[in-house]
C-alpha cells in the first residue's frame, strides 16, 4: 500500500474512532478527543478557567452531559442521546419534565427539506434546552404526554485546548489550526483534526525550516483564547492555515487571508495551480472558521483556510448525513498531500543575494553545468540557475522566480541550492 494511501486509511480510522464522542466548546468530550489525538502526537493540553477574560470574550461555564431523551407514555425513548450526540441541542441546560407534544414542539429542531436527517444545533451563550431529530420521527409522534430529560451540567470549569509543536530551524512559526468543538460530524471537522494530526507527523519526519505549531481548539472561543494568551509572542507567527472540511469528495478550496497577498496565499495559489488539481481560490470574508480570528485587524496575521467543499456548501453540512461514510481516505490523503506540497514550498521560499552580480558568472568552471549531465530537464535546470542569478537581488523570492520564469518551484529551489553551494548566492 502506498504511503499516502495508508495514511488515508489511518486518518479515516481516526475519524471513525472520534465520531461517537459528544464534543462542544468545553467539557469532557473535548478532553476525550484530545486524549485520543495524544496517542498519535505528544500534546500540551491547556485548561483555562471559566470567567477568564480573553480579548472581548469571557471563557464560559463548562458543559457536560450524561444522558438525554424523549420518552412516550410507554417509556419508549423516541429520541435518545445515546444513539447520537446530535440529538441534543449543544449546551442544553438540565431539564426533567413531562409535557404535551404541543408544548414540546417549541424545543424540537428538524430539517423538513431532508426529513431523514438530524440537524446539528447549539445554544452556547443563551440558556436553552432542546432536541434535534429527523422530521420523519417527529411526524410519526402521536399527540400526548412525553417525558423529557436532559441530564447535563453547566458549571464553572475550564475551556480545554491543546498544542503540538514541530521544531524548525528558526523560531518563526506557522500556525496550523483545526476546531475540536463539533460533535458527531465527520467532515466538519473530524477530517480536519485527522489531517492536522498526520500532517504534524509528516513534518516531524523532516527538519522543516519554520517551527510548526498545531492548535487543536474549539471554534471561535478557542482561537480567541489562544490569541489572548499569546498576544505578546504572536509576532512570531509568519504564516498560518486553518484546516476544515478536509475529507469530502469536492474540489479543494483555499480561502485567502484578509491581506490577500500574504505569502501563504501566494504559495497555495501556486501549488494548487501547479498541481493541476481541480480547485477554487476564494476571497477572504469575515465569516467562516478561525481564520477570521487570526486575521482580525489587530493581529492581521497571514492565515488562510483550506478545505474541500467549504462550510455550508454541501447539503450534509451540520447534519447527521455528515458521517464517516461521507468522508473518504482518498480525499483526506489528497488534502494531506496538498498541505505537504504547500509547506515544502513555504519552507524553501527564500530571498537571495547574488554574490557575483556584475555580469553572468562562469558556471562551467564551477562545475554547475557538469552537474546537469544526464538530467532529462538539463535545459530547464540551466534556465533556472540563470533566473535565480538574475532575480537574486534581496527583493525577489524563489516563488517570484518560479512565477516569473514559468519554471517548476522544485527546479528553481534545486538551482538555488546548487548556486548557494558554489557560493554564488547567499540568503
Coordinates of C-alpha atoms in Angstrom, one line a residue:
X1 CA 0.0 0.0 0.0
X2 CA 1.4 3.4 -1.0
X3 CA 2.3 5.7 2.0
X4 CA -0.3 8.3 1.2
X5 CA -3.0 5.6 0.7
X6 CA -2.1 4.0 4.0
X7 CA -2.2 7.5 5.7
X8 CA -5.7 8.0 4.2
X9 CA -6.9 4.7 5.7
X10 CA -5.4 5.6 9.1
X11 CA -7.0 9.0 9.1
X12 CA -10.4 7.5 8.2
X13 CA -10.0 5.1 11.1
X14 CA -9.2 8.1 13.4
X15 CA -12.4 9.8 12.2
X16 CA -14.5 6.7 12.9
X17 CA -13.0 6.5 16.4
X18 CA -13.7 10.1 17.3
X19 CA -17.1 10.2 15.7
X20 CA -19.2 8.9 18.6
X21 CA -17.8 11.4 21.2
X22 CA -20.0 14.3 22.2
X23 CA -17.8 17.4 21.8
X24 CA -18.7 21.0 22.5
X25 CA -16.7 24.2 23.1
X26 CA -15.9 22.9 26.6
X27 CA -16.2 19.6 28.5
X28 CA -15.1 16.1 28.8
X29 CA -15.8 15.3 25.2
X30 CA -13.1 17.7 24.1
X31 CA -10.7 16.1 26.7
X32 CA -11.5 12.6 25.4
X33 CA -10.9 13.8 21.8
X34 CA -7.5 15.2 22.8
X35 CA -6.6 12.1 24.7
X36 CA -7.1 10.1 21.5
X37 CA -5.2 12.5 19.4
X38 CA -2.5 12.4 22.0
X39 CA -1.9 8.7 21.1
X40 CA -0.7 9.9 17.7
X41 CA 1.1 13.1 18.8
X42 CA 2.5 14.5 22.1
X43 CA 0.2 17.3 23.1
X44 CA 0.5 20.2 25.5
X45 CA -3.0 20.5 27.0
X46 CA -4.2 23.8 28.4
X47 CA -7.1 24.3 30.8
X48 CA -8.4 27.9 31.0
X49 CA -10.8 28.6 33.9
X50 CA -14.4 29.8 33.5
X51 CA -14.6 33.5 33.8
X52 CA -11.2 34.2 32.3
X53 CA -11.2 37.4 30.2
X54 CA -10.0 36.6 26.7
X55 CA -9.9 39.7 24.5
X56 CA -13.6 40.9 24.3
X57 CA -14.9 37.5 25.4
X58 CA -15.1 35.5 28.7
X59 CA -14.5 31.8 29.0
X60 CA -17.9 30.3 29.6
X61 CA -19.1 27.7 32.0
X62 CA -18.2 24.1 31.2
X63 CA -20.9 21.9 29.8
X64 CA -21.1 18.1 30.3
X65 CA -23.9 15.7 29.6
X66 CA -24.6 12.2 30.8
X67 CA -27.9 11.3 29.2
X68 CA -30.9 12.9 27.4
X69 CA -34.1 11.5 25.9
X70 CA -37.7 12.0 25.0
X71 CA -39.9 9.0 26.0
X72 CA -43.5 8.3 25.1
X73 CA -46.2 7.2 27.5
X74 CA -45.0 3.6 27.4
X75 CA -41.4 4.7 28.4
X76 CA -40.0 4.0 24.9
X77 CA -37.3 6.5 24.0
X78 CA -38.4 8.1 20.8
X79 CA -35.3 10.4 20.8
X80 CA -32.2 9.1 22.5
X81 CA -28.9 10.9 23.1
X82 CA -27.2 7.5 23.4
X83 CA -27.9 6.9 19.7
X84 CA -26.3 10.1 18.6
X85 CA -24.8 13.2 20.3
X86 CA -26.5 15.3 17.6
X87 CA -29.9 14.6 19.2
X88 CA -29.4 17.2 21.9
X89 CA -29.1 21.0 21.4
X90 CA -25.5 21.8 22.3
X91 CA -25.2 23.4 25.7
X92 CA -28.7 22.4 26.7
X93 CA -29.5 23.3 30.3
X94 CA -30.8 20.5 32.5
X95 CA -34.5 19.6 32.3
X96 CA -36.7 16.9 33.8
X97 CA -40.4 17.3 32.9
X98 CA -43.5 15.8 31.4
X99 CA -45.3 17.9 28.8
X100 CA -47.7 17.5 25.9
X101 CA -46.3 17.3 22.4
X102 CA -47.8 20.7 21.6
X103 CA -45.6 22.3 24.2
X104 CA -42.6 20.2 23.4
X105 CA -42.6 21.2 19.7
X106 CA -41.1 24.6 20.6
X107 CA -37.9 22.8 21.7
X108 CA -37.6 20.5 18.7
X109 CA -35.4 21.1 15.7
X110 CA -35.7 19.2 12.3
X111 CA -34.8 19.6 8.7
X112 CA -38.1 19.4 6.7
X113 CA -36.2 19.5 3.4
X114 CA -34.2 16.4 4.4
X115 CA -36.7 14.6 6.6
X116 CA -34.4 11.6 7.4
X117 CA -31.5 13.7 8.7
X118 CA -30.9 15.1 12.1
X119 CA -29.6 18.7 12.3
X120 CA -26.8 20.0 14.5
X121 CA -27.8 22.9 16.6
X122 CA -26.3 24.8 19.6
X123 CA -27.1 27.5 22.1
X124 CA -23.8 28.3 23.6
X125 CA -24.4 31.7 25.1
X126 CA -28.2 31.7 25.7
X127 CA -29.6 29.3 28.3
X128 CA -31.9 26.9 26.4
X129 CA -32.7 23.3 26.0
X130 CA -33.8 21.3 23.0
X131 CA -33.6 18.2 20.9
X132 CA -32.7 17.6 17.3
X133 CA -34.5 14.8 15.4
X134 CA -35.5 13.7 12.0
X135 CA -38.6 15.2 10.6
X136 CA -39.8 11.7 9.8
X137 CA -39.5 10.9 13.5
X138 CA -41.4 14.0 14.6
X139 CA -44.2 13.3 12.0
X140 CA -44.7 9.8 13.5
X141 CA -45.2 11.1 17.0
X142 CA -48.8 11.0 18.2
X143 CA -50.2 13.7 20.4
X144 CA -49.9 13.0 24.1
X145 CA -47.7 13.4 27.1
X146 CA -43.9 12.9 26.8
X147 CA -41.2 12.6 29.4
X148 CA -38.3 14.9 28.7
X149 CA -34.9 14.5 30.3
X150 CA -31.6 16.4 29.8
X151 CA -29.1 15.2 32.4
X152 CA -26.5 17.8 31.9
X153 CA -24.4 20.3 34.0
X154 CA -23.4 23.8 33.4
X155 CA -20.8 24.8 36.0
X156 CA -17.6 26.6 36.5
X157 CA -14.8 24.6 34.9
X158 CA -12.4 25.1 32.1
X159 CA -12.0 25.6 28.4
X160 CA -9.6 23.0 27.0
X161 CA -7.3 23.2 24.0
X162 CA -4.0 21.6 23.0
X163 CA -0.9 22.4 21.1
X164 CA 1.7 20.3 19.3
X165 CA 5.0 21.9 18.1
X166 CA 7.2 20.6 15.4
X167 CA 10.6 22.3 15.9
X168 CA 12.1 24.1 12.9
X169 CA 15.4 25.6 12.0
X170 CA 14.1 29.0 13.0
X171 CA 11.8 30.3 15.8
X172 CA 9.4 31.9 13.2
X173 CA 6.2 29.9 13.3
X174 CA 3.5 28.5 11.0
X175 CA 0.2 28.0 12.8
X176 CA -2.0 25.1 11.7
X177 CA -5.4 25.2 13.4
X178 CA -8.4 23.0 13.5
X179 CA -11.6 23.1 15.6
X180 CA -12.5 20.4 18.2
X181 CA -15.9 21.6 19.2
X182 CA -18.2 19.8 16.8
X183 CA -19.9 16.5 18.0
X184 CA -20.7 13.7 15.5
X185 CA -19.8 15.5 12.3
X186 CA -17.1 13.7 10.2
X187 CA -16.2 16.3 7.6
X188 CA -16.8 19.3 9.8
X189 CA -14.4 18.8 11.5
X190 CA -13.1 15.3 12.4
X191 CA -11.4 15.1 9.0
X192 CA -9.6 18.4 9.7
X193 CA -8.4 17.0 13.1
X194 CA -7.2 13.8 11.3
X195 CA -5.4 15.7 8.5
X196 CA -3.7 18.1 11.1
X197 CA -2.6 15.1 13.2
X198 CA -1.0 13.3 10.3
X199 CA 0.4 16.5 8.8
X200 CA 2.3 17.1 12.1
X201 CA 3.7 13.5 11.9
X202 CA 4.7 14.0 8.3
X203 CA 6.6 17.3 9.1
X204 CA 8.3 15.7 12.1
X205 CA 9.9 13.2 9.7
X206 CA 11.9 16.0 8.1
X207 CA 13.6 19.1 9.6
X208 CA 11.4 22.0 8.5
X209 CA 12.7 25.5 8.2
X210 CA 9.8 27.0 10.1
X211 CA 8.6 25.9 13.5
X212 CA 5.1 24.5 13.0
X213 CA 2.6 25.0 15.8
X214 CA -0.6 22.8 15.6
X215 CA -3.6 24.1 17.5
X216 CA -6.5 21.9 18.5
X217 CA -9.1 24.1 19.9
X218 CA -12.9 24.8 20.0
X219 CA -14.0 27.2 17.2
X220 CA -14.1 30.9 17.8
X221 CA -13.7 31.0 21.6
X222 CA -10.7 28.6 21.4
X223 CA -8.8 30.7 18.8
X224 CA -9.7 33.9 20.7
X225 CA -8.4 32.3 24.0
X226 CA -5.1 31.3 22.3
X227 CA -4.6 34.7 20.8
X228 CA -5.3 36.4 24.2
X229 CA -2.8 34.1 26.0
X230 CA -0.2 34.5 23.3
X231 CA -0.6 38.2 22.3
X232 CA 3.0 39.1 23.3
X233 CA 4.5 36.4 21.1
X234 CA 2.1 36.4 18.2
X235 CA 4.6 38.3 16.1
X236 CA 6.5 35.0 15.7
X237 CA 3.6 33.7 13.6
X238 CA 4.6 34.4 10.0
X239 CA 2.1 32.2 8.2
X240 CA -0.9 30.1 9.1
X241 CA -3.5 27.7 7.8
X242 CA -6.9 26.7 9.2
X243 CA -8.0 23.1 8.2
X244 CA -11.7 22.3 7.9
X245 CA -14.0 20.1 5.9
X246 CA -10.9 18.2 4.7
X247 CA -12.5 14.8 3.7
X248 CA -15.4 15.3 1.4
X249 CA -15.4 14.4 -2.3
X250 CA -15.4 18.0 -3.6
X251 CA -12.6 20.0 -5.1
X252 CA -10.0 21.7 -2.9
X253 CA -10.9 25.3 -1.8
X254 CA -8.4 27.8 -0.5
X255 CA -9.8 30.9 1.2
X256 CA -7.2 33.7 1.2
X257 CA -6.1 35.7 4.3
X258 CA -7.5 39.1 5.0
X259 CA -4.4 40.5 3.4
X260 CA -5.0 38.6 0.2
X261 CA -1.3 38.8 -0.7
X262 CA 0.2 37.1 2.3
X263 CA 3.0 34.6 1.4
X264 CA 0.7 31.7 2.4
X265 CA -1.8 33.0 -0.1
X266 CA 0.7 33.1 -2.9
X267 CA 2.1 29.6 -2.0
X268 CA -1.3 28.0 -2.0
X269 CA -2.3 29.6 -5.3
X270 CA 0.9 28.5 -6.9
X271 CA 0.9 24.9 -5.6
X272 CA -2.8 24.4 -6.4
X273 CA -2.3 25.7 -10.0
X274 CA 0.9 23.7 -10.5
X275 CA -0.7 20.5 -9.2
X276 CA -3.5 20.8 -11.8
X277 CA -5.9 19.6 -9.1
X278 CA -9.5 20.9 -9.5
X279 CA -9.6 23.8 -7.1
X280 CA -11.1 27.1 -6.2
X281 CA -9.5 30.2 -4.7
X282 CA -11.9 32.2 -2.6
X283 CA -11.6 35.8 -1.4
X284 CA -11.4 36.5 2.3
X285 CA -14.7 37.1 4.1
X286 CA -15.0 37.8 7.9
X287 CA -17.2 34.7 8.3
X288 CA -16.2 31.1 8.4
X289 CA -13.7 29.4 10.6
X290 CA -10.9 30.7 12.8
X291 CA -9.0 32.4 10.0
X292 CA -11.3 35.4 10.9
X293 CA -9.8 35.5 14.4
X294 CA -6.2 35.3 13.3
X295 CA -6.9 37.8 10.5
X296 CA -8.8 40.3 12.7
X297 CA -7.3 43.7 12.1
X298 CA -5.4 44.0 15.4
X299 CA -3.5 40.8 14.7
X300 CA -3.7 40.8 10.8
X301 CA -1.8 37.5 10.6
X302 CA -1.2 35.9 7.2
X303 CA -3.6 33.0 7.8
X304 CA -5.8 31.3 5.2
X305 CA -8.2 28.4 5.3
X306 CA -8.0 25.2 3.4
X307 CA -11.0 22.9 2.9
X308 CA -12.6 20.8 0.2
X309 CA -16.2 21.9 -0.2
X310 CA -16.5 25.0 2.1
X311 CA -18.8 25.3 5.1
X312 CA -22.5 25.3 4.2
X313 CA -21.5 24.4 0.7
X314 CA -22.8 20.8 0.8
X315 CA -26.3 19.5 1.9
X316 CA -24.8 17.2 4.5
X317 CA -23.2 20.2 6.4
X318 CA -24.2 20.3 10.1
X319 CA -26.4 17.2 9.8
X320 CA -26.3 13.5 10.6
X321 CA -25.5 12.8 7.0
X322 CA -22.0 14.2 7.7
X323 CA -21.0 10.8 8.9
X324 CA -17.8 8.7 8.3
X325 CA -19.3 7.3 5.1
X326 CA -19.4 10.9 3.7
X327 CA -15.6 11.3 4.0
X328 CA -13.1 9.1 2.2
X329 CA -9.5 8.0 2.8
X330 CA -8.6 9.2 -0.7
X331 CA -10.0 12.8 -0.1
X332 CA -8.2 13.1 3.2
X333 CA -5.0 11.7 1.7
X334 CA -5.2 14.3 -1.1
X335 CA -5.7 17.1 1.4
X336 CA -2.8 15.9 3.4
X337 CA -0.6 15.7 0.2
X338 CA -1.5 19.2 -0.8
X339 CA -0.6 20.6 2.6
X340 CA 2.8 18.8 2.4
X341 CA 3.4 20.2 -1.0
X342 CA 2.5 23.8 0.1
X343 CA 4.6 23.7 3.2
X344 CA 7.6 22.3 1.2
X345 CA 7.4 25.4 -0.9
X346 CA 6.9 27.7 2.1
X347 CA 9.9 26.2 3.8
X348 CA 12.2 26.7 0.8
X349 CA 10.9 30.1 -0.3
X350 CA 13.9 32.4 0.4
X351 CA 15.3 35.7 -0.9
X352 CA 18.9 35.5 -2.0
X353 CA 21.6 38.0 -2.9
X354 CA 23.8 37.4 -6.0
X355 CA 27.4 37.5 -4.9
X356 CA 28.6 37.9 -8.4
X357 CA 26.2 40.5 -9.8
X358 CA 28.4 42.2 -12.4
X359 CA 27.8 40.1 -15.5
X360 CA 26.9 36.5 -15.6
X361 CA 29.3 34.3 -13.5
X362 CA 31.0 31.5 -15.3
X363 CA 29.0 28.4 -14.3
X364 CA 31.1 25.9 -16.3
X365 CA 34.3 26.3 -14.4
X366 CA 32.4 25.8 -11.2
X367 CA 31.1 22.5 -12.4
X368 CA 27.5 23.7 -12.3
X369 CA 26.9 22.7 -16.0
X370 CA 28.6 19.4 -15.4
X371 CA 26.2 18.7 -12.5
X372 CA 23.4 18.7 -15.0
X373 CA 24.8 16.0 -17.2
X374 CA 22.3 13.2 -17.9
X375 CA 19.4 15.1 -16.5
X376 CA 16.3 15.0 -18.7
X377 CA 15.5 18.5 -17.6
X378 CA 19.1 19.9 -18.0
X379 CA 17.9 22.8 -20.2
X380 CA 15.2 23.7 -17.7
X381 CA 17.7 23.4 -14.8
X382 CA 20.2 25.6 -16.6
X383 CA 17.5 28.3 -17.2
X384 CA 16.5 28.1 -13.5
X385 CA 20.1 28.9 -12.5
X386 CA 20.1 31.9 -14.8
X387 CA 16.8 33.1 -13.5
X388 CA 17.8 32.7 -9.9
X389 CA 21.0 34.7 -10.5
X390 CA 19.1 37.4 -12.3
X391 CA 16.5 37.9 -9.6
X392 CA 18.7 37.3 -6.5
X393 CA 18.7 41.0 -5.5
X394 CA 17.4 40.6 -2.0
X395 CA 13.9 41.6 -3.1
X396 CA 12.7 38.6 -5.1
X397 CA 11.9 35.2 -3.5
X398 CA 12.2 31.9 -5.2
X399 CA 8.5 31.9 -5.6
X400 CA 8.8 35.1 -7.5
X401 CA 11.4 33.4 -9.7
X402 CA 9.2 30.4 -10.4
X403 CA 6.2 32.6 -11.2
X404 CA 8.1 35.0 -13.5
X405 CA 10.0 32.2 -15.3
X406 CA 7.2 29.7 -15.5
X407 CA 9.5 27.1 -14.2
X408 CA 8.6 24.5 -11.5
X409 CA 9.3 25.7 -8.0
X410 CA 11.2 22.5 -7.2
X411 CA 13.5 23.1 -10.2
X412 CA 14.1 26.7 -9.1
X413 CA 14.8 25.7 -5.5
X414 CA 17.3 23.0 -6.7
X415 CA 19.1 25.6 -8.8
X416 CA 19.3 27.9 -5.7
X417 CA 20.8 25.1 -3.7
X418 CA 23.4 24.5 -6.3
X419 CA 24.3 28.2 -6.6
X420 CA 24.5 28.5 -2.9
X421 CA 26.8 25.6 -2.7
X422 CA 29.0 27.3 -5.3
X423 CA 29.0 30.4 -3.1
X424 CA 27.3 32.5 -5.9
X425 CA 24.3 33.5 -3.8
X426 CA 23.6 33.9 -0.1
X427 CA 20.4 34.2 1.9

